[in-house]
mmCIF file of C-alpha atoms in Angstrom:
data_model
loop_
_atom_site.group_PDB
_atom_site.id
_atom_site.type_symbol
_atom_site.label_atom_id
_atom_site.label_comp_id
_atom_site.label_asym_id
_atom_site.label_seq_id
_atom_site.Cartn_x
_atom_site.Cartn_y
_atom_site.Cartn_z
ATOM 1 C CA UNK A 1 -7.825 -25.752 18.260
ATOM 2 C CA UNK A 2 -4.486 -27.568 18.952
ATOM 3 C CA UNK A 3 -4.313 -31.320 19.633
ATOM 4 C CA UNK A 4 -2.030 -32.545 22.415
ATOM 5 C CA UNK A 5 0.758 -34.307 20.466
ATOM 6 C CA UNK A 6 4.519 -34.534 20.979
ATOM 7 C CA UNK A 7 6.223 -31.484 22.331
ATOM 8 C CA UNK A 8 7.778 -30.536 19.086
ATOM 9 C CA UNK A 9 4.777 -30.756 16.827
ATOM 10 C CA UNK A 10 1.375 -29.106 16.780
ATOM 11 C CA UNK A 11 -1.423 -29.735 14.352
ATOM 12 C CA UNK A 12 -4.227 -27.320 13.640
ATOM 13 C CA UNK A 13 -7.081 -26.965 11.090
ATOM 14 C CA UNK A 14 -7.142 -24.001 8.670
ATOM 15 C CA UNK A 15 -10.526 -22.492 9.149
ATOM 16 C CA UNK A 16 -11.293 -20.993 5.747
ATOM 17 C CA UNK A 17 -13.982 -18.308 6.695
ATOM 18 C CA UNK A 18 -12.878 -15.090 5.005
ATOM 19 C CA UNK A 19 -9.879 -16.748 3.501
ATOM 20 C CA UNK A 20 -10.752 -16.775 -0.169
ATOM 21 C CA UNK A 21 -8.595 -14.400 -1.991
ATOM 22 C CA UNK A 22 -11.387 -12.498 -3.678
ATOM 23 C CA UNK A 23 -12.648 -11.607 -0.167
ATOM 24 C CA UNK A 24 -9.510 -10.718 1.659
ATOM 25 C CA UNK A 25 -6.719 -9.714 -0.680
ATOM 26 C CA UNK A 26 -5.950 -5.997 -0.718
ATOM 27 C CA UNK A 27 -6.380 -4.217 -4.052
ATOM 28 C CA UNK A 28 -2.687 -3.603 -4.461
ATOM 29 C CA UNK A 29 -1.172 -6.767 -3.079
ATOM 30 C CA UNK A 30 2.432 -7.696 -4.118
ATOM 31 C CA UNK A 31 4.372 -10.711 -3.243
ATOM 32 C CA UNK A 32 7.790 -9.208 -3.855
ATOM 33 C CA UNK A 33 9.942 -10.804 -6.433
ATOM 34 C CA UNK A 34 12.058 -12.045 -3.515
ATOM 35 C CA UNK A 35 9.270 -14.696 -3.415
ATOM 36 C CA UNK A 36 8.504 -14.771 -7.097
ATOM 37 C CA UNK A 37 11.545 -14.543 -9.309
ATOM 38 C CA UNK A 38 14.332 -15.321 -7.045
ATOM 39 C CA UNK A 39 12.227 -17.830 -5.083
ATOM 40 C CA UNK A 40 11.242 -19.187 -8.436
ATOM 41 C CA UNK A 41 7.645 -19.432 -7.174
ATOM 42 C CA UNK A 42 9.510 -22.701 -6.749
ATOM 43 C CA UNK A 43 8.808 -23.767 -3.190
ATOM 44 C CA UNK A 44 5.100 -23.683 -4.063
ATOM 45 C CA UNK A 45 4.952 -25.232 -7.551
ATOM 46 C CA UNK A 46 3.226 -26.957 -9.147
ATOM 47 C CA UNK A 47 0.163 -27.658 -6.913
ATOM 48 C CA UNK A 48 2.840 -29.738 -5.194
ATOM 49 C CA UNK A 49 1.651 -33.176 -5.786
ATOM 50 C CA UNK A 50 -1.847 -32.203 -5.002
ATOM 51 C CA UNK A 51 -4.361 -34.630 -6.481
ATOM 52 C CA UNK A 52 -6.603 -32.868 -8.995
ATOM 53 C CA UNK A 53 -10.153 -33.953 -8.927
ATOM 54 C CA UNK A 54 -10.733 -32.441 -12.358
ATOM 55 C CA UNK A 55 -9.138 -33.056 -15.753
ATOM 56 C CA UNK A 56 -7.056 -30.053 -17.213
ATOM 57 C CA UNK A 57 -8.190 -28.955 -20.611
ATOM 58 C CA UNK A 58 -6.451 -30.405 -23.699
ATOM 59 C CA UNK A 59 -4.247 -27.679 -25.198
ATOM 60 C CA UNK A 60 -3.285 -27.642 -28.888
ATOM 61 C CA UNK A 61 0.154 -25.964 -28.652
ATOM 62 C CA UNK A 62 3.741 -26.814 -28.216
ATOM 63 C CA UNK A 63 4.043 -25.722 -24.706
ATOM 64 C CA UNK A 64 1.921 -23.933 -22.080
ATOM 65 C CA UNK A 65 1.586 -22.901 -18.384
ATOM 66 C CA UNK A 66 -1.235 -21.799 -16.209
ATOM 67 C CA UNK A 67 0.035 -19.804 -13.114
ATOM 68 C CA UNK A 68 -1.725 -18.321 -10.144
ATOM 69 C CA UNK A 69 -0.254 -14.818 -9.994
ATOM 70 C CA UNK A 70 -0.430 -14.423 -6.189
ATOM 71 C CA UNK A 71 1.228 -17.720 -5.214
ATOM 72 C CA UNK A 72 3.282 -18.455 -8.322
ATOM 73 C CA UNK A 73 1.892 -22.010 -8.343
ATOM 74 C CA UNK A 74 1.671 -23.734 -11.700
ATOM 75 C CA UNK A 75 -1.918 -25.090 -11.915
ATOM 76 C CA UNK A 76 -1.415 -27.083 -15.132
ATOM 77 C CA UNK A 77 1.261 -27.150 -17.819
ATOM 78 C CA UNK A 78 2.581 -28.991 -20.904
ATOM 79 C CA UNK A 79 6.212 -28.975 -21.754
ATOM 80 C CA UNK A 80 6.771 -25.937 -19.510
ATOM 81 C CA UNK A 81 10.558 -26.080 -19.750
ATOM 82 C CA UNK A 82 10.902 -26.674 -23.495
ATOM 83 C CA UNK A 83 13.153 -24.035 -24.831
ATOM 84 C CA UNK A 84 11.368 -22.085 -27.683
ATOM 85 C CA UNK A 85 11.788 -19.008 -29.732
ATOM 86 C CA UNK A 86 9.989 -16.185 -27.846
ATOM 87 C CA UNK A 87 9.308 -13.993 -30.831
ATOM 88 C CA UNK A 88 7.705 -10.657 -29.723
ATOM 89 C CA UNK A 89 7.205 -12.032 -26.167
ATOM 90 C CA UNK A 90 10.858 -10.823 -25.859
ATOM 91 C CA UNK A 91 9.312 -7.291 -25.525
ATOM 92 C CA UNK A 92 8.104 -8.199 -22.039
ATOM 93 C CA UNK A 93 11.700 -8.076 -20.924
ATOM 94 C CA UNK A 94 12.361 -4.978 -23.055
ATOM 95 C CA UNK A 95 9.642 -3.198 -21.209
ATOM 96 C CA UNK A 96 10.804 -4.626 -17.830
ATOM 97 C CA UNK A 97 14.332 -3.259 -18.423
ATOM 98 C CA UNK A 98 12.984 0.178 -19.272
ATOM 99 C CA UNK A 99 10.794 0.138 -16.286
ATOM 100 C CA UNK A 100 13.683 -0.802 -14.025
ATOM 101 C CA UNK A 101 15.632 2.133 -15.423
ATOM 102 C CA UNK A 102 12.798 4.492 -14.505
ATOM 103 C CA UNK A 103 12.594 2.989 -10.937
ATOM 104 C CA UNK A 104 16.316 3.608 -10.653
ATOM 105 C CA UNK A 105 15.744 7.218 -11.771
ATOM 106 C CA UNK A 106 18.191 6.883 -14.660
ATOM 107 C CA UNK A 107 15.377 8.038 -16.999
ATOM 108 C CA UNK A 108 11.841 9.218 -16.706
ATOM 109 C CA UNK A 109 8.655 8.458 -18.583
ATOM 110 C CA UNK A 110 8.582 12.039 -19.778
ATOM 111 C CA UNK A 111 12.075 12.001 -21.262
ATOM 112 C CA UNK A 112 12.110 12.873 -25.004
ATOM 113 C CA UNK A 113 13.975 10.280 -27.177
ATOM 114 C CA UNK A 114 15.303 11.304 -30.642
ATOM 115 C CA UNK A 115 14.713 8.492 -33.071
ATOM 116 C CA UNK A 116 17.846 7.279 -34.806
ATOM 117 C CA UNK A 117 18.262 5.837 -38.235
ATOM 118 C CA UNK A 118 18.628 2.272 -36.921
ATOM 119 C CA UNK A 119 15.122 2.578 -35.461
ATOM 120 C CA UNK A 120 13.683 3.655 -38.770
ATOM 121 C CA UNK A 121 11.917 0.919 -40.769
ATOM 122 C CA UNK A 122 13.140 2.151 -44.033
ATOM 123 C CA UNK A 123 16.725 2.317 -42.842
ATOM 124 C CA UNK A 124 16.792 -1.135 -41.249
ATOM 125 C CA UNK A 125 16.234 -4.052 -43.673
ATOM 126 C CA UNK A 126 15.762 -6.381 -40.722
ATOM 127 C CA UNK A 127 12.325 -4.686 -40.072
ATOM 128 C CA UNK A 128 10.905 -5.398 -43.547
ATOM 129 C CA UNK A 129 7.508 -6.916 -43.042
ATOM 130 C CA UNK A 130 7.658 -6.796 -39.245
ATOM 131 C CA UNK A 131 5.490 -5.041 -36.654
ATOM 132 C CA UNK A 132 6.324 -1.383 -36.208
ATOM 133 C CA UNK A 133 5.172 1.768 -34.436
ATOM 134 C CA UNK A 134 6.070 3.658 -37.656
ATOM 135 C CA UNK A 135 8.582 6.103 -36.182
ATOM 136 C CA UNK A 136 10.323 8.716 -38.304
ATOM 137 C CA UNK A 137 14.043 9.438 -38.033
ATOM 138 C CA UNK A 138 14.765 12.518 -36.034
ATOM 139 C CA UNK A 139 11.305 12.801 -34.391
ATOM 140 C CA UNK A 140 11.225 13.124 -30.683
ATOM 141 C CA UNK A 141 8.976 10.729 -28.749
ATOM 142 C CA UNK A 142 8.555 10.380 -24.982
ATOM 143 C CA UNK A 143 9.702 7.229 -23.187
ATOM 144 C CA UNK A 144 6.106 6.687 -22.248
ATOM 145 C CA UNK A 145 4.885 6.672 -25.863
ATOM 146 C CA UNK A 146 7.705 4.480 -26.982
ATOM 147 C CA UNK A 147 6.775 2.068 -24.237
ATOM 148 C CA UNK A 148 3.209 1.975 -25.446
ATOM 149 C CA UNK A 149 4.473 1.436 -29.004
ATOM 150 C CA UNK A 150 6.427 -1.606 -27.770
ATOM 151 C CA UNK A 151 3.498 -3.099 -25.870
ATOM 152 C CA UNK A 152 0.503 -2.180 -28.001
ATOM 153 C CA UNK A 153 1.999 -2.090 -31.574
ATOM 154 C CA UNK A 154 4.707 -4.531 -30.790
ATOM 155 C CA UNK A 155 6.855 -2.021 -32.567
ATOM 156 C CA UNK A 156 10.468 -3.259 -33.359
ATOM 157 C CA UNK A 157 11.385 0.284 -34.220
ATOM 158 C CA UNK A 158 10.287 1.485 -30.759
ATOM 159 C CA UNK A 159 12.384 -1.262 -29.099
ATOM 160 C CA UNK A 160 15.503 -0.090 -30.862
ATOM 161 C CA UNK A 161 14.856 3.616 -30.002
ATOM 162 C CA UNK A 162 14.378 2.727 -26.285
ATOM 163 C CA UNK A 163 17.407 0.428 -26.270
ATOM 164 C CA UNK A 164 19.723 3.130 -27.719
ATOM 165 C CA UNK A 165 18.433 5.673 -25.281
ATOM 166 C CA UNK A 166 18.566 3.646 -22.115
ATOM 167 C CA UNK A 167 21.749 1.679 -22.817
ATOM 168 C CA UNK A 168 23.591 3.524 -25.717
ATOM 169 C CA UNK A 169 23.317 0.549 -27.990
ATOM 170 C CA UNK A 170 21.191 -2.533 -28.656
ATOM 171 C CA UNK A 171 24.029 -4.785 -27.626
ATOM 172 C CA UNK A 172 24.338 -2.975 -24.221
ATOM 173 C CA UNK A 173 20.634 -3.254 -23.707
ATOM 174 C CA UNK A 174 20.646 -6.958 -24.437
ATOM 175 C CA UNK A 175 23.292 -7.339 -21.739
ATOM 176 C CA UNK A 176 20.919 -5.590 -19.343
ATOM 177 C CA UNK A 177 18.046 -7.946 -20.452
ATOM 178 C CA UNK A 178 20.132 -10.980 -19.631
ATOM 179 C CA UNK A 179 21.228 -9.373 -16.264
ATOM 180 C CA UNK A 180 17.496 -9.439 -15.251
ATOM 181 C CA UNK A 181 17.164 -12.983 -16.541
ATOM 182 C CA UNK A 182 19.676 -14.019 -13.946
ATOM 183 C CA UNK A 183 18.100 -11.777 -11.306
ATOM 184 C CA UNK A 184 14.656 -13.290 -11.832
ATOM 185 C CA UNK A 185 16.108 -16.782 -11.918
ATOM 186 C CA UNK A 186 14.814 -17.445 -15.421
ATOM 187 C CA UNK A 187 16.960 -20.615 -15.795
ATOM 188 C CA UNK A 188 15.897 -21.413 -19.418
ATOM 189 C CA UNK A 189 16.041 -17.903 -21.033
ATOM 190 C CA UNK A 190 18.616 -16.079 -23.041
ATOM 191 C CA UNK A 191 18.061 -13.003 -25.188
ATOM 192 C CA UNK A 192 20.083 -11.894 -28.276
ATOM 193 C CA UNK A 193 17.807 -9.082 -29.573
ATOM 194 C CA UNK A 194 15.774 -6.298 -28.055
ATOM 195 C CA UNK A 195 12.701 -7.014 -30.181
ATOM 196 C CA UNK A 196 12.459 -10.868 -30.570
ATOM 197 C CA UNK A 197 13.080 -11.326 -34.258
ATOM 198 C CA UNK A 198 14.684 -14.672 -34.849
ATOM 199 C CA UNK A 199 18.312 -14.925 -33.768
ATOM 200 C CA UNK A 200 20.588 -17.903 -32.991
ATOM 201 C CA UNK A 201 20.936 -18.478 -29.308
ATOM 202 C CA UNK A 202 17.712 -16.804 -28.256
ATOM 203 C CA UNK A 203 15.245 -18.980 -26.334
ATOM 204 C CA UNK A 204 12.865 -18.980 -23.403
ATOM 205 C CA UNK A 205 10.227 -21.271 -21.897
ATOM 206 C CA UNK A 206 6.503 -20.987 -20.975
ATOM 207 C CA UNK A 207 7.501 -21.343 -17.256
ATOM 208 C CA UNK A 208 10.077 -18.577 -17.442
ATOM 209 C CA UNK A 209 7.666 -16.231 -19.303
ATOM 210 C CA UNK A 210 5.017 -16.840 -16.608
ATOM 211 C CA UNK A 211 7.574 -15.876 -14.014
ATOM 212 C CA UNK A 212 8.588 -12.753 -15.886
ATOM 213 C CA UNK A 213 4.823 -11.766 -16.368
ATOM 214 C CA UNK A 214 4.229 -12.160 -12.699
ATOM 215 C CA UNK A 215 7.186 -9.741 -11.954
ATOM 216 C CA UNK A 216 5.741 -7.248 -14.375
ATOM 217 C CA UNK A 217 2.333 -7.406 -12.964
ATOM 218 C CA UNK A 218 3.316 -7.137 -9.204
ATOM 219 C CA UNK A 219 6.285 -4.827 -9.710
ATOM 220 C CA UNK A 220 4.641 -1.797 -11.512
ATOM 221 C CA UNK A 221 0.792 -1.608 -11.607
ATOM 222 C CA UNK A 222 1.023 1.741 -13.433
ATOM 223 C CA UNK A 223 3.208 0.340 -16.095
ATOM 224 C CA UNK A 224 1.221 -2.808 -16.427
ATOM 225 C CA UNK A 225 -1.834 -0.768 -17.221
ATOM 226 C CA UNK A 226 -0.363 -0.176 -20.728
ATOM 227 C CA UNK A 227 -0.902 -3.872 -21.527
ATOM 228 C CA UNK A 228 -4.637 -3.452 -21.438
ATOM 229 C CA UNK A 229 -4.789 -0.589 -24.034
ATOM 230 C CA UNK A 230 -6.536 -1.770 -27.085
ATOM 231 C CA UNK A 231 -5.217 0.562 -29.720
ATOM 232 C CA UNK A 232 -2.460 3.197 -30.372
ATOM 233 C CA UNK A 233 -2.435 5.939 -33.048
ATOM 234 C CA UNK A 234 0.994 7.334 -34.040
ATOM 235 C CA UNK A 235 1.882 9.384 -37.116
ATOM 236 C CA UNK A 236 -1.690 9.070 -38.308
ATOM 237 C CA UNK A 237 -1.678 5.253 -38.207
ATOM 238 C CA UNK A 238 -4.012 3.489 -35.785
ATOM 239 C CA UNK A 239 -3.094 -0.166 -34.793
ATOM 240 C CA UNK A 240 -5.060 -2.490 -32.614
ATOM 241 C CA UNK A 241 -3.574 -4.527 -29.848
ATOM 242 C CA UNK A 242 -3.029 -8.024 -31.271
ATOM 243 C CA UNK A 243 -4.144 -9.671 -27.986
ATOM 244 C CA UNK A 244 -7.796 -10.394 -28.911
ATOM 245 C CA UNK A 245 -8.646 -11.610 -25.431
ATOM 246 C CA UNK A 246 -8.582 -8.026 -24.230
ATOM 247 C CA UNK A 247 -12.132 -7.744 -25.738
ATOM 248 C CA UNK A 248 -13.304 -10.917 -23.884
ATOM 249 C CA UNK A 249 -15.977 -9.653 -21.377
ATOM 250 C CA UNK A 250 -16.156 -13.014 -19.617
ATOM 251 C CA UNK A 251 -12.548 -13.363 -18.588
ATOM 252 C CA UNK A 252 -11.549 -9.729 -17.833
ATOM 253 C CA UNK A 253 -8.197 -10.073 -19.510
ATOM 254 C CA UNK A 254 -5.985 -6.979 -19.069
ATOM 255 C CA UNK A 255 -2.682 -8.151 -20.683
ATOM 256 C CA UNK A 256 -0.017 -9.207 -21.589
ATOM 257 C CA UNK A 257 1.172 -9.862 -25.134
ATOM 258 C CA UNK A 258 1.280 -11.947 -28.269
ATOM 259 C CA UNK A 259 4.258 -12.968 -30.566
ATOM 260 C CA UNK A 260 4.792 -14.741 -33.821
ATOM 261 C CA UNK A 261 7.576 -15.709 -36.182
ATOM 262 C CA UNK A 262 7.657 -18.639 -38.537
ATOM 263 C CA UNK A 263 9.894 -20.673 -36.259
ATOM 264 C CA UNK A 264 8.106 -19.682 -32.980
ATOM 265 C CA UNK A 265 4.477 -20.298 -34.109
ATOM 266 C CA UNK A 266 1.829 -18.227 -32.500
ATOM 267 C CA UNK A 267 2.455 -17.236 -28.887
ATOM 268 C CA UNK A 268 0.327 -15.485 -26.318
ATOM 269 C CA UNK A 269 0.529 -14.560 -22.673
ATOM 270 C CA UNK A 270 -2.905 -13.561 -21.195
ATOM 271 C CA UNK A 271 -3.599 -12.542 -17.620
ATOM 272 C CA UNK A 272 -7.187 -12.406 -16.265
ATOM 273 C CA UNK A 273 -8.592 -10.931 -13.011
ATOM 274 C CA UNK A 274 -11.483 -12.632 -11.323
ATOM 275 C CA UNK A 275 -12.433 -10.537 -8.376
ATOM 276 C CA UNK A 276 -9.022 -9.946 -6.919
ATOM 277 C CA UNK A 277 -7.630 -13.315 -8.115
ATOM 278 C CA UNK A 278 -5.278 -13.292 -11.026
ATOM 279 C CA UNK A 279 -4.170 -15.986 -13.336
ATOM 280 C CA UNK A 280 -1.500 -16.030 -16.030
ATOM 281 C CA UNK A 281 -1.718 -18.268 -19.114
ATOM 282 C CA UNK A 282 1.226 -18.772 -21.427
ATOM 283 C CA UNK A 283 0.744 -20.562 -24.789
ATOM 284 C CA UNK A 284 3.666 -21.117 -27.167
ATOM 285 C CA UNK A 285 3.628 -22.602 -30.517
ATOM 286 C CA UNK A 286 -0.025 -22.197 -31.311
ATOM 287 C CA UNK A 287 -1.404 -22.920 -34.764
ATOM 288 C CA UNK A 288 -2.945 -19.542 -35.555
ATOM 289 C CA UNK A 289 -3.793 -16.145 -33.998
ATOM 290 C CA UNK A 290 -7.294 -17.385 -33.242
ATOM 291 C CA UNK A 291 -5.969 -20.692 -32.086
ATOM 292 C CA UNK A 292 -3.571 -19.316 -29.503
ATOM 293 C CA UNK A 293 -6.403 -17.250 -28.060
ATOM 294 C CA UNK A 294 -8.693 -20.282 -27.825
ATOM 295 C CA UNK A 295 -6.025 -22.145 -25.874
ATOM 296 C CA UNK A 296 -5.367 -19.450 -23.446
ATOM 297 C CA UNK A 297 -9.097 -18.930 -23.076
ATOM 298 C CA UNK A 298 -9.527 -22.601 -22.155
ATOM 299 C CA UNK A 299 -6.722 -22.456 -19.472
ATOM 300 C CA UNK A 300 -8.072 -19.215 -17.872
ATOM 301 C CA UNK A 301 -11.603 -20.506 -17.700
ATOM 302 C CA UNK A 302 -10.509 -23.917 -16.266
ATOM 303 C CA UNK A 303 -8.362 -22.019 -13.545
ATOM 304 C CA UNK A 304 -11.155 -19.619 -12.665
ATOM 305 C CA UNK A 305 -13.764 -22.337 -12.259
ATOM 306 C CA UNK A 306 -11.834 -25.034 -10.379
ATOM 307 C CA UNK A 307 -9.347 -23.227 -8.060
ATOM 308 C CA UNK A 308 -9.375 -20.842 -5.165
ATOM 309 C CA UNK A 309 -6.368 -18.974 -3.576
ATOM 310 C CA UNK A 310 -6.586 -18.819 0.231
ATOM 311 C CA UNK A 311 -4.766 -16.833 2.750
ATOM 312 C CA UNK A 312 -3.285 -19.470 5.152
ATOM 313 C CA UNK A 313 -1.624 -17.035 7.581
ATOM 314 C CA UNK A 314 -1.537 -13.367 8.288
ATOM 315 C CA UNK A 315 1.723 -11.701 8.917
ATOM 316 C CA UNK A 316 2.259 -11.334 12.702
ATOM 317 C CA UNK A 317 -0.797 -13.359 13.735
ATOM 318 C CA UNK A 318 -0.234 -15.959 16.426
ATOM 319 C CA UNK A 319 -0.910 -19.547 15.361
ATOM 320 C CA UNK A 320 0.572 -21.115 18.490
ATOM 321 C CA UNK A 321 2.629 -20.558 21.532
ATOM 322 C CA UNK A 322 5.435 -22.506 23.332
ATOM 323 C CA UNK A 323 7.263 -22.417 26.665
ATOM 324 C CA UNK A 324 10.713 -20.774 26.669
ATOM 325 C CA UNK A 325 13.428 -21.791 29.126
ATOM 326 C CA UNK A 326 15.653 -19.213 30.840
ATOM 327 C CA UNK A 327 13.589 -16.338 29.399
ATOM 328 C CA UNK A 328 11.347 -13.539 30.330
ATOM 329 C CA UNK A 329 8.476 -13.981 29.370
ATOM 330 C CA UNK A 330 8.224 -17.718 29.794
ATOM 331 C CA UNK A 331 5.917 -18.195 26.748
ATOM 332 C CA UNK A 332 6.421 -17.047 23.229
ATOM 333 C CA UNK A 333 3.922 -16.470 20.382
ATOM 334 C CA UNK A 334 4.708 -18.187 17.133
ATOM 335 C CA UNK A 335 3.552 -17.616 13.576
ATOM 336 C CA UNK A 336 4.617 -16.282 10.195
ATOM 337 C CA UNK A 337 6.221 -12.854 9.555
ATOM 338 C CA UNK A 338 4.641 -12.807 5.941
ATOM 339 C CA UNK A 339 1.150 -13.091 4.514
ATOM 340 C CA UNK A 340 1.001 -16.612 3.117
ATOM 341 C CA UNK A 341 -1.267 -17.803 0.344
ATOM 342 C CA UNK A 342 -1.841 -21.059 -1.377
ATOM 343 C CA UNK A 343 -3.929 -22.129 -4.351
ATOM 344 C CA UNK A 344 -6.046 -25.213 -4.188
ATOM 345 C CA UNK A 345 -8.726 -27.015 -6.099
ATOM 346 C CA UNK A 346 -11.962 -25.683 -4.948
ATOM 347 C CA UNK A 347 -13.186 -29.066 -3.638
ATOM 348 C CA UNK A 348 -10.077 -29.601 -1.643
ATOM 349 C CA UNK A 349 -9.918 -26.446 0.301
ATOM 350 C CA UNK A 350 -11.761 -27.876 3.358
ATOM 351 C CA UNK A 351 -9.504 -30.877 3.489
ATOM 352 C CA UNK A 352 -6.245 -29.040 4.059
ATOM 353 C CA UNK A 353 -4.628 -28.846 7.557
ATOM 354 C CA UNK A 354 -1.428 -27.419 8.810
ATOM 355 C CA UNK A 355 0.983 -28.378 11.507
ATOM 356 C CA UNK A 356 4.075 -26.695 12.895
ATOM 357 C CA UNK A 357 7.284 -28.437 13.975
ATOM 358 C CA UNK A 358 9.790 -26.900 16.390
ATOM 359 C CA UNK A 359 13.310 -27.724 15.221
ATOM 360 C CA UNK A 360 14.886 -27.524 18.591
ATOM 361 C CA UNK A 361 14.347 -29.896 21.517
ATOM 362 C CA UNK A 362 13.767 -26.960 23.849
ATOM 363 C CA UNK A 363 13.282 -23.239 23.172
ATOM 364 C CA UNK A 364 15.795 -21.328 25.227
ATOM 365 C CA UNK A 365 16.317 -17.592 25.576
ATOM 366 C CA UNK A 366 17.460 -15.281 24.166
ATOM 367 C CA UNK A 367 15.198 -15.463 21.154
ATOM 368 C CA UNK A 368 15.129 -12.634 18.564
ATOM 369 C CA UNK A 369 11.971 -11.171 16.908
ATOM 370 C CA UNK A 370 11.329 -13.088 13.707
ATOM 371 C CA UNK A 371 13.979 -15.728 14.552
ATOM 372 C CA UNK A 372 13.050 -19.021 12.828
ATOM 373 C CA UNK A 373 12.360 -21.731 15.369
ATOM 374 C CA UNK A 374 10.635 -24.288 13.255
ATOM 375 C CA UNK A 375 8.632 -24.934 10.099
ATOM 376 C CA UNK A 376 4.916 -24.707 9.196
ATOM 377 C CA UNK A 377 3.810 -27.691 7.057
ATOM 378 C CA UNK A 378 0.706 -27.496 4.839
ATOM 379 C CA UNK A 379 -0.793 -31.060 4.502
ATOM 380 C CA UNK A 380 -3.466 -32.869 2.593
ATOM 381 C CA UNK A 381 -3.771 -36.090 4.476
ATOM 382 C CA UNK A 382 -0.181 -37.412 4.889
ATOM 383 C CA UNK A 383 1.022 -35.509 1.885
ATOM 384 C CA UNK A 384 3.077 -32.251 2.414
ATOM 385 C CA UNK A 385 1.988 -29.578 0.016
ATOM 386 C CA UNK A 386 4.307 -26.752 1.047
ATOM 387 C CA UNK A 387 6.413 -25.565 4.054
ATOM 388 C CA UNK A 388 7.145 -22.177 5.475
ATOM 389 C CA UNK A 389 9.339 -20.741 8.194
ATOM 390 C CA UNK A 390 7.874 -20.728 11.740
ATOM 391 C CA UNK A 391 9.128 -17.550 13.505
ATOM 392 C CA UNK A 392 8.941 -15.933 16.875
ATOM 393 C CA UNK A 393 6.466 -13.052 16.919
ATOM 394 C CA UNK A 394 8.165 -11.487 19.803
ATOM 395 C CA UNK A 395 11.623 -11.340 21.419
ATOM 396 C CA UNK A 396 12.517 -13.146 24.615
ATOM 397 C CA UNK A 397 15.316 -11.753 26.735
ATOM 398 C CA UNK A 398 17.258 -13.840 29.200
ATOM 399 C CA UNK A 399 15.576 -13.973 32.595
ATOM 400 C CA UNK A 400 17.262 -13.033 35.926
ATOM 401 C CA UNK A 401 19.782 -15.362 37.642
ATOM 402 C CA UNK A 402 17.170 -16.932 39.979
ATOM 403 C CA UNK A 403 14.808 -17.761 37.136
ATOM 404 C CA UNK A 404 17.654 -19.309 35.031
ATOM 405 C CA UNK A 405 18.704 -21.465 37.913
ATOM 406 C CA UNK A 406 15.187 -22.635 38.552
ATOM 407 C CA UNK A 407 14.734 -23.491 34.888
ATOM 408 C CA UNK A 408 17.984 -25.310 34.831
ATOM 409 C CA UNK A 409 16.939 -27.531 37.684
ATOM 410 C CA UNK A 410 13.562 -28.229 36.124
ATOM 411 C CA UNK A 411 15.278 -29.165 32.886
ATOM 412 C CA UNK A 412 18.056 -31.301 34.237
ATOM 413 C CA UNK A 413 16.465 -33.066 37.157
#
């Protein structure tokens, strides 16, 4: 499997049997946000200089992104870092903050929230003509139902009720939102409101929203399920989810959200599941409700038809071994301590190879378990697509005195 080439480099083919994501990925797989948000999905984006044998679809919108949710790779984009008004896509971060508060056990989904006057449409002129859950002042509503009102109805009143309950005020809640902006490394995002109505200084990008969506999907599957609900009835009023792609039987869309203001245009984030492979499409500044759905649909269909996500390496599985001086044992198994995935054009999967490079002239004991000793490079011809840490899959202790002396003589003479 390995070619005999210089001591500090090994090249090996990636055999792709059983590597396609839809065949091998566990039902509840999560690449922790340590890789996604903080790692920006950045070491892997965007299909890193990979030549695309197919033309991406033409998208009629101000900016857009298509992301593979497992790897975080951007498969195609247009103006992905253009700062734009998020409108109700802001509510993704509102829901994310609420969910973090639940995870931290500061609140529970069953807590009952008393609706204040500032969350009452008739008492807040800012809400005139905007999307609402139609809460009544003084009524008690569970955190779970308010969250559904935020996600399904896009209720600005529900956003305010949750913000007051979680943080004591809308201003405090916005501070929490921007805290998570930093934590997820959303470098072109800043929030000024809990609901997304136009406000000076509030902006985000298609790329940042894709990263946030990925964090929502991978972080809390139970919470994410709310994004697939098609309607909500509250106080005798039934409202349909504005994400029309939820009814698309071809794509299996199960989230996320739409948004619109006059300055923002028509925005949508849609996530589709094909087998166990998930894509996230973000479209900002669309021309109409139908138009934004059509553009997201084109992106998702293109991504499903032309790409595959493969598992390159299994955590803890040996991909090579090397000699170790002054140690016991004398050979060490090398590989990755994480499951590693990569998204490729379907026609290019068989052309990808990998090599590993030892970063030291000689490997010498002691070596700790999972200590990095080199890098794994994913290659297409002479083009590097990505790199990952090469680590020791076992520890190697120093050998006894006689072995160390023998190794010293072999190395030096």
